[in-house]
Structure formats: structure tokens, C-alpha cells
CSV table of C-alpha atoms in Angstrom, one decimal:
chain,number,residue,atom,x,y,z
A,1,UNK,CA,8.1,-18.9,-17.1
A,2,UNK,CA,9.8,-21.9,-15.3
A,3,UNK,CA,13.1,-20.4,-15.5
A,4,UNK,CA,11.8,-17.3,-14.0
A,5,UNK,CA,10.0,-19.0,-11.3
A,6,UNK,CA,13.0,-21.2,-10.4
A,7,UNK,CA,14.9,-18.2,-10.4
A,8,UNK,CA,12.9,-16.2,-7.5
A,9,UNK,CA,12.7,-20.0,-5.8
A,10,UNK,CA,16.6,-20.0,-5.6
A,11,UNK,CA,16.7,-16.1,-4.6
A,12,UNK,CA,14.2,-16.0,-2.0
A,13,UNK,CA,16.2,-19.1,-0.1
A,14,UNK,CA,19.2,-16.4,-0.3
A,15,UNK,CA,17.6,-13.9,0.7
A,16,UNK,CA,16.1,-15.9,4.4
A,17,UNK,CA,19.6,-17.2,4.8
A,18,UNK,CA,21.1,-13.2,4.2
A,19,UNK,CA,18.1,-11.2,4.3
A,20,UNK,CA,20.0,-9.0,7.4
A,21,UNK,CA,22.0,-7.5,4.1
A,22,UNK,CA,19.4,-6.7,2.1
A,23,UNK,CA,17.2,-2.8,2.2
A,24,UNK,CA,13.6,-3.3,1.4
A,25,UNK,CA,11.5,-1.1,-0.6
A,26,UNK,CA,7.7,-0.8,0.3
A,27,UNK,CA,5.0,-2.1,-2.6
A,28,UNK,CA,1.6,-0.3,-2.3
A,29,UNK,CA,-1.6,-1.7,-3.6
A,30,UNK,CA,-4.5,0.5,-5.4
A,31,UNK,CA,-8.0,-0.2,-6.5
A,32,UNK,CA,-8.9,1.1,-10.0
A,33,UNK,CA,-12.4,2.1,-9.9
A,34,UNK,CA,-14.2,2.7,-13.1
A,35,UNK,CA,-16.1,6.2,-11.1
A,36,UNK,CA,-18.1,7.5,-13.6
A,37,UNK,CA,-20.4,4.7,-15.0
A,38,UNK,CA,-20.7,2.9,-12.1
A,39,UNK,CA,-24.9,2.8,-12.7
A,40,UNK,CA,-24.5,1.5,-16.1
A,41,UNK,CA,-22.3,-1.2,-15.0
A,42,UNK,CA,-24.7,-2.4,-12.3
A,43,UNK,CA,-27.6,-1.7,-14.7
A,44,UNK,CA,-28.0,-5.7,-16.5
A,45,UNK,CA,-29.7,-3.8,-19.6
A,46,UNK,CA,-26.1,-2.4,-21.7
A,47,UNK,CA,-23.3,-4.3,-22.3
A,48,UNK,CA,-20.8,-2.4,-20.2
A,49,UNK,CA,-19.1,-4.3,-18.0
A,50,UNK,CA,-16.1,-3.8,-15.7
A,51,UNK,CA,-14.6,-6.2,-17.8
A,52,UNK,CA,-15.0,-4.9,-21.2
A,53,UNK,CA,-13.3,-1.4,-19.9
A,54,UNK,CA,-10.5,-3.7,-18.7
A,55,UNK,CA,-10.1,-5.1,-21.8
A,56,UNK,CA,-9.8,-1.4,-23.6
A,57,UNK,CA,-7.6,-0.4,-21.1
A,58,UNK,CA,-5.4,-3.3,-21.8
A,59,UNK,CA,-5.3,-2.3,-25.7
A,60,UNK,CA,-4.8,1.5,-25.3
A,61,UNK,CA,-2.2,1.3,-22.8
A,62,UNK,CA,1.3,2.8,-24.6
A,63,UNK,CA,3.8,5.4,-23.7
A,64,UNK,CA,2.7,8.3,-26.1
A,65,UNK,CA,0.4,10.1,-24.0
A,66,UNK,CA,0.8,12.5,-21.2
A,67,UNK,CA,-0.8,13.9,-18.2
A,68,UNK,CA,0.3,17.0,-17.1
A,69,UNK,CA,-1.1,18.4,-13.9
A,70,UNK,CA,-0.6,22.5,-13.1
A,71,UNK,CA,-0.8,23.6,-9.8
A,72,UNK,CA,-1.1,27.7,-9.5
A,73,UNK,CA,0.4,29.3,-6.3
A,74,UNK,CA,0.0,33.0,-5.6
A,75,UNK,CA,2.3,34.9,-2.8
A,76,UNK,CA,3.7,38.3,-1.8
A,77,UNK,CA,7.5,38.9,-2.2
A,78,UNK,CA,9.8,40.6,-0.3
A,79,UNK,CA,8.6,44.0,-2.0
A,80,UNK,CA,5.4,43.6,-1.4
A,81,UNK,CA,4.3,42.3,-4.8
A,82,UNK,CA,1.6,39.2,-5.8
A,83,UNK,CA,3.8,36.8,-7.5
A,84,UNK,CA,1.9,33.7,-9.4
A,85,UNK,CA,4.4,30.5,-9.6
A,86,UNK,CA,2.9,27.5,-12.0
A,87,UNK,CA,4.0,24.3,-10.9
A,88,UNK,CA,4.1,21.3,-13.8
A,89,UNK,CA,3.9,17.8,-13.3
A,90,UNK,CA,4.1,15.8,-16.5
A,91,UNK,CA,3.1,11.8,-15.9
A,92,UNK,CA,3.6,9.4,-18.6
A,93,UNK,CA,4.3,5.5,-18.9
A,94,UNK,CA,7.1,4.1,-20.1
A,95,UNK,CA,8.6,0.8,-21.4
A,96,UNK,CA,5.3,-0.8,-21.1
A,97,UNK,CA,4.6,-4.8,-21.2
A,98,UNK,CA,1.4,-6.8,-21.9
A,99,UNK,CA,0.9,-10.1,-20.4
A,100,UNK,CA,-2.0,-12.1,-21.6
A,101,UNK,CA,-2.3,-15.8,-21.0
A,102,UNK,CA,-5.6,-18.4,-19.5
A,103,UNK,CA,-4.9,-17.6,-16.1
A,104,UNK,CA,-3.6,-14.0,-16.0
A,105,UNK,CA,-3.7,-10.5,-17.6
A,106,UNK,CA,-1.3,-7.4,-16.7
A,107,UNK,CA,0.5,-5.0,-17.9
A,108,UNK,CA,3.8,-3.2,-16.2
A,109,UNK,CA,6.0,-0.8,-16.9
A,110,UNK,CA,7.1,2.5,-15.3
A,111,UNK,CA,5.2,5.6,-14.2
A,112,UNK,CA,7.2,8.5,-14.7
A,113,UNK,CA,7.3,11.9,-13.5
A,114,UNK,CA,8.6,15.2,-14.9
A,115,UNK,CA,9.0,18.3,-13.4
A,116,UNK,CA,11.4,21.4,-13.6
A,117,UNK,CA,13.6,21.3,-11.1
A,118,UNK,CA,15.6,25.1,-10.0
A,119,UNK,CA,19.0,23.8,-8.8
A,120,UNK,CA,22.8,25.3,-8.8
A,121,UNK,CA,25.7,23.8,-11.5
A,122,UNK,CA,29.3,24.9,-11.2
A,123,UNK,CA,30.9,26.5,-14.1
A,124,UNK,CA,34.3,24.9,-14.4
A,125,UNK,CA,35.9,27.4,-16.4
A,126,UNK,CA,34.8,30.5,-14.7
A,127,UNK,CA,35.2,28.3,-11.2
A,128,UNK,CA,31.6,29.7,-9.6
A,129,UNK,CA,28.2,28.1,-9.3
A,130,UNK,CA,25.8,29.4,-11.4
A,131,UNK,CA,21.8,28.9,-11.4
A,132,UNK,CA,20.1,26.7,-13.7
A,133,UNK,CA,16.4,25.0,-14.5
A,134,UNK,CA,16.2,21.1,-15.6
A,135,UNK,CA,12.8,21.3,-17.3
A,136,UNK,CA,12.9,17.5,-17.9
A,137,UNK,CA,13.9,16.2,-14.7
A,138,UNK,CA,12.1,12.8,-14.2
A,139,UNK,CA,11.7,10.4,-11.8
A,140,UNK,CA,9.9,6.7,-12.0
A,141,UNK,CA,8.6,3.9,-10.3
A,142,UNK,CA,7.6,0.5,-11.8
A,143,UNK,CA,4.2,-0.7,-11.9
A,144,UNK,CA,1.7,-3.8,-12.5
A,145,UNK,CA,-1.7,-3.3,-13.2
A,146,UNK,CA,-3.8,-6.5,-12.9
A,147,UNK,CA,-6.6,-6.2,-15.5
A,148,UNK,CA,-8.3,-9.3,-13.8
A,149,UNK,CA,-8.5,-7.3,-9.9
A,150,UNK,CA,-8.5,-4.1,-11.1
A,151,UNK,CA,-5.2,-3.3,-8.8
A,152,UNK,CA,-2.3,-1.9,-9.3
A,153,UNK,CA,1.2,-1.7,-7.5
A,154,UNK,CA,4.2,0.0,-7.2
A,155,UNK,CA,6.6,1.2,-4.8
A,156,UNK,CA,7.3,4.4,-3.3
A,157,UNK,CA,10.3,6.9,-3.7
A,158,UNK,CA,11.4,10.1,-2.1
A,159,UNK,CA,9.4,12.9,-3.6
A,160,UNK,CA,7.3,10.2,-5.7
A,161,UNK,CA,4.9,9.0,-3.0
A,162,UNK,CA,1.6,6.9,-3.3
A,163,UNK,CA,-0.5,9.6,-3.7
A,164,UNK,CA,1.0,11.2,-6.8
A,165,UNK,CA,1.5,7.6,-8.0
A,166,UNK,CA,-2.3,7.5,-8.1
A,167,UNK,CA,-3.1,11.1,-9.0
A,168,UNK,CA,-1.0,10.6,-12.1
A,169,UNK,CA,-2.0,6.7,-12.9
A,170,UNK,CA,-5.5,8.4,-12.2
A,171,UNK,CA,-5.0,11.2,-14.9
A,172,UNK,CA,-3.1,8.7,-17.6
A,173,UNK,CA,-6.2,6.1,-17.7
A,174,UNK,CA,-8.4,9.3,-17.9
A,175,UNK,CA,-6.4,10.3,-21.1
A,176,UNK,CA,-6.4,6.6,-23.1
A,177,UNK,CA,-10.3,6.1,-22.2
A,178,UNK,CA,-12.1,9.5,-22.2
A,179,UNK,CA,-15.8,8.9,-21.9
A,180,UNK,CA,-14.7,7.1,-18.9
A,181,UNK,CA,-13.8,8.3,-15.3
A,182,UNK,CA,-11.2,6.8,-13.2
A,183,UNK,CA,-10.6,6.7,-9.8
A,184,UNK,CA,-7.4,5.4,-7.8
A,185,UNK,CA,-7.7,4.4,-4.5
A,186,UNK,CA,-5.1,2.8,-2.2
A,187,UNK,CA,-6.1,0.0,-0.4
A,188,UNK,CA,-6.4,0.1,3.3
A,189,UNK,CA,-4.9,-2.6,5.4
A,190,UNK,CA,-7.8,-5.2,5.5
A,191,UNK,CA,-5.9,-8.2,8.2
A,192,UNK,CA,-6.6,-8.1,12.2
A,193,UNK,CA,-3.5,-8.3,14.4
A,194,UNK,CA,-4.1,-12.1,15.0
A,195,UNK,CA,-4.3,-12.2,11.1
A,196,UNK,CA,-1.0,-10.9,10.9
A,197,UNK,CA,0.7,-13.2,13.8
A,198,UNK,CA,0.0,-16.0,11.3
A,199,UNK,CA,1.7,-14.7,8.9
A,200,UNK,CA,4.6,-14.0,10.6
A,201,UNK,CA,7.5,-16.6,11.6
A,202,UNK,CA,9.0,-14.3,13.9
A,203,UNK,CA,8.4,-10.7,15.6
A,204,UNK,CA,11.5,-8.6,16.2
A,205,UNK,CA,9.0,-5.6,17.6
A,206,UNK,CA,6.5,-4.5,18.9
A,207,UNK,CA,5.2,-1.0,20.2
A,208,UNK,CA,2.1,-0.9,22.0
A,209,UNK,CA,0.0,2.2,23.1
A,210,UNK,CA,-3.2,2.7,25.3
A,211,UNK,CA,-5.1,5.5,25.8
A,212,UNK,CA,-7.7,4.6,29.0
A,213,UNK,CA,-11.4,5.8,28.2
A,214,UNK,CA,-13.2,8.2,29.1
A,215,UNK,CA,-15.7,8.1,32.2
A,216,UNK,CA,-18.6,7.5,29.8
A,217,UNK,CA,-17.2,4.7,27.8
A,218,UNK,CA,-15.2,2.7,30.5
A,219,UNK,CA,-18.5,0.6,31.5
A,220,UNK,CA,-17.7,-0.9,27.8
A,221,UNK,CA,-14.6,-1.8,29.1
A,222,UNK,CA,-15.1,-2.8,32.9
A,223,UNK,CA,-15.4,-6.3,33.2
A,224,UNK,CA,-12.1,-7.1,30.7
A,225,UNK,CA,-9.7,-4.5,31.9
A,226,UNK,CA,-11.2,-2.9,35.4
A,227,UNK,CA,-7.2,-3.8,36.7
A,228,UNK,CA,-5.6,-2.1,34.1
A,229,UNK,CA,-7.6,0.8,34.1
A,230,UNK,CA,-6.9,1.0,37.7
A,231,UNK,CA,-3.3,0.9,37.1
A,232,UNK,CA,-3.3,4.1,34.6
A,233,UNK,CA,-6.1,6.0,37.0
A,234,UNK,CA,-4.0,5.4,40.3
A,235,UNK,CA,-0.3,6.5,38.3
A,236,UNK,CA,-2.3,9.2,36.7
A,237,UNK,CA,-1.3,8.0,33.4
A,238,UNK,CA,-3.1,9.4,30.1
A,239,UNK,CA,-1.1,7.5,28.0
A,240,UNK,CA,1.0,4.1,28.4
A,241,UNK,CA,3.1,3.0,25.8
A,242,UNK,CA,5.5,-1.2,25.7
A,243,UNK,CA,8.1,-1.3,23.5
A,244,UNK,CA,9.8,-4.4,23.3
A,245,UNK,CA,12.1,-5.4,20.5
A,246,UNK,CA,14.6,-8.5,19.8
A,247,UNK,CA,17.8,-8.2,17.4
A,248,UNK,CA,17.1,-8.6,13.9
A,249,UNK,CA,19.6,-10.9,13.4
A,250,UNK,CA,17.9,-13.2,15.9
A,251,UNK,CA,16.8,-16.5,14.3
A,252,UNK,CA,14.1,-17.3,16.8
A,253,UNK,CA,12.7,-13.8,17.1
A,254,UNK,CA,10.4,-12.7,20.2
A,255,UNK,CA,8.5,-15.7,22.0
A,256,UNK,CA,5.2,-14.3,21.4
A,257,UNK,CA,3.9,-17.5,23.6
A,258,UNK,CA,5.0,-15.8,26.5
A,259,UNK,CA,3.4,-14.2,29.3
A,260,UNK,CA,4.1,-10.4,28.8
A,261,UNK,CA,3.9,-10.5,24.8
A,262,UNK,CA,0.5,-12.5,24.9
A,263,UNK,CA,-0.8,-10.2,27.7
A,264,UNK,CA,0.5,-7.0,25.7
A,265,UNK,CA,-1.0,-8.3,22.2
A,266,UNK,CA,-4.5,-9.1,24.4
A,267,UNK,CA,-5.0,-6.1,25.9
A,268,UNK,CA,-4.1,-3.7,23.0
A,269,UNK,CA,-6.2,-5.6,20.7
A,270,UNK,CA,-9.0,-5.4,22.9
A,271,UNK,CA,-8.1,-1.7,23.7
A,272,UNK,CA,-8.0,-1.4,19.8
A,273,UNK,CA,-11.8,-2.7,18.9
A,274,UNK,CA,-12.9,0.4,20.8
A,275,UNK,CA,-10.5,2.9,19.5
A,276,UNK,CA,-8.2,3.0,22.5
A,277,UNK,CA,-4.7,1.3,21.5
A,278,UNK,CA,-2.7,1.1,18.4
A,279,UNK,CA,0.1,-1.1,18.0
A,280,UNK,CA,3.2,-1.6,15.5
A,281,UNK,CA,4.6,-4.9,14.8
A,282,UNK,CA,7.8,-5.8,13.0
A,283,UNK,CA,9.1,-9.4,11.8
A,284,UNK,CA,9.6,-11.6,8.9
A,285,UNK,CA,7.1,-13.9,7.2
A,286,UNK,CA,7.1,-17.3,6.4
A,287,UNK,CA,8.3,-16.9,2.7
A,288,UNK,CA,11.3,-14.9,4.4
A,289,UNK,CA,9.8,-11.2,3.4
A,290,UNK,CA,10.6,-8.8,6.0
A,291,UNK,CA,6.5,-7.0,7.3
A,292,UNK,CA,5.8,-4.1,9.2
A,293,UNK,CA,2.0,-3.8,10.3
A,294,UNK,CA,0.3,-0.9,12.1
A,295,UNK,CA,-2.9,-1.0,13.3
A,296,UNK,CA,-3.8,2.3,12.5
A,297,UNK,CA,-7.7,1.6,10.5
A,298,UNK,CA,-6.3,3.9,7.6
A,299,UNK,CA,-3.0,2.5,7.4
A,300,UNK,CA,-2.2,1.1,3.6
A,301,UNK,CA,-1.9,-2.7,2.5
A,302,UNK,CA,1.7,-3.2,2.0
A,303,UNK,CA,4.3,-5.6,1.7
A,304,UNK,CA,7.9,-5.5,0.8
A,305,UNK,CA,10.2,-6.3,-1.8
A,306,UNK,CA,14.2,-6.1,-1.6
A,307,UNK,CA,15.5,-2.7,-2.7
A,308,UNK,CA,18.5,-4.7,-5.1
A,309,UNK,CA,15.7,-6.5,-6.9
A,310,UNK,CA,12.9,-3.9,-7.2
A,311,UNK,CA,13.5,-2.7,-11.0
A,312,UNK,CA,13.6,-6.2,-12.2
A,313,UNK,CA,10.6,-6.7,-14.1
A,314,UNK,CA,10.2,-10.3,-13.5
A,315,UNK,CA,11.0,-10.3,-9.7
A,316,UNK,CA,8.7,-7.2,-8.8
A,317,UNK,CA,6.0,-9.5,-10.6
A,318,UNK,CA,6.4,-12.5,-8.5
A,319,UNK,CA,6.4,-9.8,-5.2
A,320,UNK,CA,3.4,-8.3,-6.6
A,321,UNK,CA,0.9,-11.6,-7.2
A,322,UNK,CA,2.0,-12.7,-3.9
A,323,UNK,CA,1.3,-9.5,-2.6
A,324,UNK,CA,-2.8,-9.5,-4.3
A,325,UNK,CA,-3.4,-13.4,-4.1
A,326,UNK,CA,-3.5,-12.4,-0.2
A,327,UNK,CA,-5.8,-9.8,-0.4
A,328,UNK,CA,-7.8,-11.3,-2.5
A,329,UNK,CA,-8.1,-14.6,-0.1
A,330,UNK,CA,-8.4,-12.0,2.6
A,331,UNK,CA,-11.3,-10.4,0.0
A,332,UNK,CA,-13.1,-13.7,-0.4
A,333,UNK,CA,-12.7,-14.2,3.3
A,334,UNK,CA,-15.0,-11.7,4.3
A,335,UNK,CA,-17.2,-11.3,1.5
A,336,UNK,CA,-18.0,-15.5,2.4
A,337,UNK,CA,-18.5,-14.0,6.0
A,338,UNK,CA,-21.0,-11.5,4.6
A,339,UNK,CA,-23.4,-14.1,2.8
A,340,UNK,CA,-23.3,-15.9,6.0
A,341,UNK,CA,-24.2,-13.9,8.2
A,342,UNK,CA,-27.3,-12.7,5.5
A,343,UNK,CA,-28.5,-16.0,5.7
A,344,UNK,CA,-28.4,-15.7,9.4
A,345,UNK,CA,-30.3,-13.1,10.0
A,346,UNK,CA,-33.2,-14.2,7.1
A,347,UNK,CA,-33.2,-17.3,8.8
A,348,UNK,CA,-33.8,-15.5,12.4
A,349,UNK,CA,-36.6,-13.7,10.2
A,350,UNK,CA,-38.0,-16.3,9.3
A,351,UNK,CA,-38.3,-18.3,12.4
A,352,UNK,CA,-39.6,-15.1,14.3
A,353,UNK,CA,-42.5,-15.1,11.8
């Protein structure tokens, strides 16, 4: 453990010092939810427990079973005739790893998916292209599942996206536990744009876009923004969009202290509580990870990882438990804020009675 540690010490100092070099891959987080006894589990009588299904899970998990999804598609051919084409998808893990120790419990490996794939392969002898089927074409993506959060990650490829990550990590718990129903869910981005400004040592972009309200909700609006409104209402302007950007390569990245970026990041944020602005933001954080956030309310929790070091087991871990240690202070964060403001109102109760 301390050689790997020391390891992804040394390489993430390399990697702020040459991170320009370096492609990142995206890592997506998911909840696992166990769906289908969710009544029994908050029922104090049985001894079901999210934690006991974890625990199965943990055992079961191998790289024998598999879940194949078929998808039927019906269509009319150039002669006029109903054609049926059944589309296979065949999800299985692979090379799977248990971790178990006093402070942690996960298991990675790879997801992988198979599918027949119609292409062309040249005939050397005969010197023409002929048409063939690869019925076992694959594709994969590593994976840790933390049995202690419930969450998974993993990063995304072309033509193996987050949702058929989930759809077939879905179907694959479904197969090792079968009186129990699964459900994968990707996890929204929980932080606030001032949230993510912490985070970040520098900003290399931002794109910022406001959409002015409507006549009946403006008077929400008046007081904060009645000269900016006027702008957009006398330039006729439905839309108003700031793009502002610095060179990657800059050290020092955008001063975000001064007056048009703090102006820019004010008003959209405001804009954004009532639905009226989104914004993208690009930088690096203070660890040296490169972070894209948008604002969008169902963009996904992500965070990167360098494309080079993405298959190595023991890096993609350290990535990873960065990656859920900071939505889970983000988690405890609010849930804190919750209790609080509970007690709040009791208290108001209280005193009113």
C-alpha cells in the first residue's frame, strides 16, 4: 500500500509540472440502490440490511455469469417487406479483485461488453473486400464498486457510455443476487458554482449564458438585475452569451478576482437560482486534476483521470476514492444542513406555541 501510494504521490507532481501532455478520460459516479426491498430494509423488524446485501454482493461477485440484453427492431425494406433485426448485448465482468481491509471494501475489475459487429475484411488472395460478422466483439471499461457507499465508477468510451455501463452493471448484480432488485443511478452533480471555485487553482474558461425572464417573473428579478435586464430589453437580446478563456498552458490561469469575471460569475449564478443562466467552467484543481463543471441541474458528478494511467488498477483506485471522499463530504455537508434546519423550524414551533 505504501509503495503504491508513494507511487501516485511522485506521478501526480509529474503530472502538474506536464499535465499540458497528458489526454484525460472522464470517471462517472453511480448509486447502487437495492430497488426492490427497500420497505424491508427500513422496516427495524427482519434482518435485512443494506449492509448484509453488500456483503453478498461482495461474495458472489466473479466473471462466470452473463447478462445479455436483446433489443428487437422491426422495419420495411426496400421491397416493401417487415424485416425483424435482434440486436445482442452480452455484459459480463472480468478480471475481478476483492479488497477487504478495517477501513475499506471494494471490488474492481472490468465491465465488458459483447456484441456482433457487421464489418468488411479484405481477402488477400483473391485481392477484394468481402463481408464478415465478429459475433464476439467486446469492448470494456474498468470499474470499482465501493461496498461501504454503495457507488460505483468507471469511465466512459466511444460506443460504451454511462448509460449502458449502468444498464449492464444493473443486469449483472440482478443475475448474482436474484430475489433482489437493483437499480443503477448516476449521480447528479451535487457542488454550487462557488463550491467549485474552491476547488479549483485556476480557471482557463468560462462560457456564460442568460436568458432574461419573462414579464411575469422579472419582479423576482428587479431589484438585483433591473440594469441588465435593461440592457438585453433595449438591444432586443433573447439570449446573451461571455466566453472568456486563457491558454491552458498559462500557470496563473484567469484572475477570477477581477471585475468582469466576478461580475460574470455573479450575475449568472444569480440568473441560475431561477432557471435563467447556465454556465461552463474549465480549470485545474488543487491536486493538479484537470475539471470541467456545467451547471446544467442534471449534469453528472465527474472528475478526471489521465487517459495513459486509466487501466492501471492501482492508479484508477486512488482517482476513484478521491473522486467519492468528496461527495461524500459534500453528502454529509448537506445532510448536517438538513438536521439543522429541522431543529430550526421545531424550535420556531415551539416558541410559537
Amino acid at each position: 500500500m505504501l509503495y503504491r501510494i508513494t507511487t501516485f504521490g511522485v506521478f501526480c507532481i509529474f503530472l502538474k509540472l506536464f499535465g499540458g501532455i497528458f489526454f484525460m478520460a472522464l470517471l462517472y459516479y453511480s448509486k447502487v440502490n437495492v430497488n426492490s426491498h427497500i420497505h424491508d430494509i427500513d422496516n427495524d423488524n427482519n434482518n435485512i440490511t443494506i449492509e448484509s446485501i453488500m456483503d453478498r454482493l461482495y461474495i458472489a461477485l466473479d466473471d462466470k455469469k452473463e447478462f445479455i440484453k436483446t433489443e428487437e427492431n422491426t422495419f420495411t425494406d426496400d421491397n416493401g417487406e417487415l424485416k425483424t433485426v435482434i440486436k445482442k448485448e452480452i455484459y459480463n465482468f472480468s478480471q475481478v479483485e476483492k479488497i477487504e481491509t478495517e477501513n475499506e471494501k471494494y471490488v474492481t475489475g472490468w465491465l465488458v461488453k459483447r456484441s456482433p459487429v457487421f464489418a468488411e475484411e479484405f481477402d488477400i488472395d483473391k485481392r477484394v473486400s468481402k463481408k464478415v460478422v465478429r459475433e464476439n466483439d467486446s469492448i470494456s471499461t474498468m470499474f470499482y464498486f465501493d461496498l461501504e457507499s454503495e457507488i460505483v465508477s468507471f469511465y466512459s468510451r466511444l460506443k460504451f457510455g454511462h448509460n449502458q455501463f449502468n444498464e449492464g452493471f444493473e443486469g449483472l448484480l440482478d443475475l448474482y443476487i436474484q430475489e433482489i432488485g437493483f437499480k443503477v443511478i448516476l449521480i447528479k452533480n451535487p457542488f454550487s458554482l462557488k463550491e467549485i471555485m474552491n476547488m479549483l487553482q485556476k480557471v482557463n474558461k468560462i462560457e456564460a449564458s442568460i436568458i432574461p425572464p419573462n414579464a411575469v417573473n422579472r419582479e423576482a428579478l428587479k431589484n438585483l438585475f433591473e440594469k441588465e435586464n435593461k440592457q438585453l430589453e433595449l438591444g432586443n437580446i433573447t439570449k446573451k452569451t461571455i466566453f472568456l478563456e486563457t491558454h491552458k498552458k498559462n500557470e496563473r490561469g484567469m484572475n477570477i478576482d477581477s471585475p468582469l469575471i466576478r461580475e460574470t460569475l455573479e450575475v449568472s449564478e444569480a440568473y441560475m437560482e431561477f432557471g435563467y443562466s447556465s454556465i461552463e467552467l474549465e480549470g485545474v484543481t488543487k491536486n493538479g486534476n484537470r475539471y470541467k463543471y456545467i451547471s446544467d441541474k442534471d449534469s453528472p458528478y465527474q472528475t478526471d483521470i489521465p487517459d495513459a494511467v486509466k487501466e492501471d488498477r492501482n492508479n484508477l483506485i486512488d482517482y476513484v476514492q478521491e473522486g467519492i471522499k468528496r461527495l461524500l463530504a459534500k453528502f454529509t455537508i448537506e445532510k448536517l444542513k438538513a438536521k439543522d434546519i429541522v431543529k430550526s423550524e421545531k424550535h420556531t414551533e415551539n416558541k410559537e406555541e
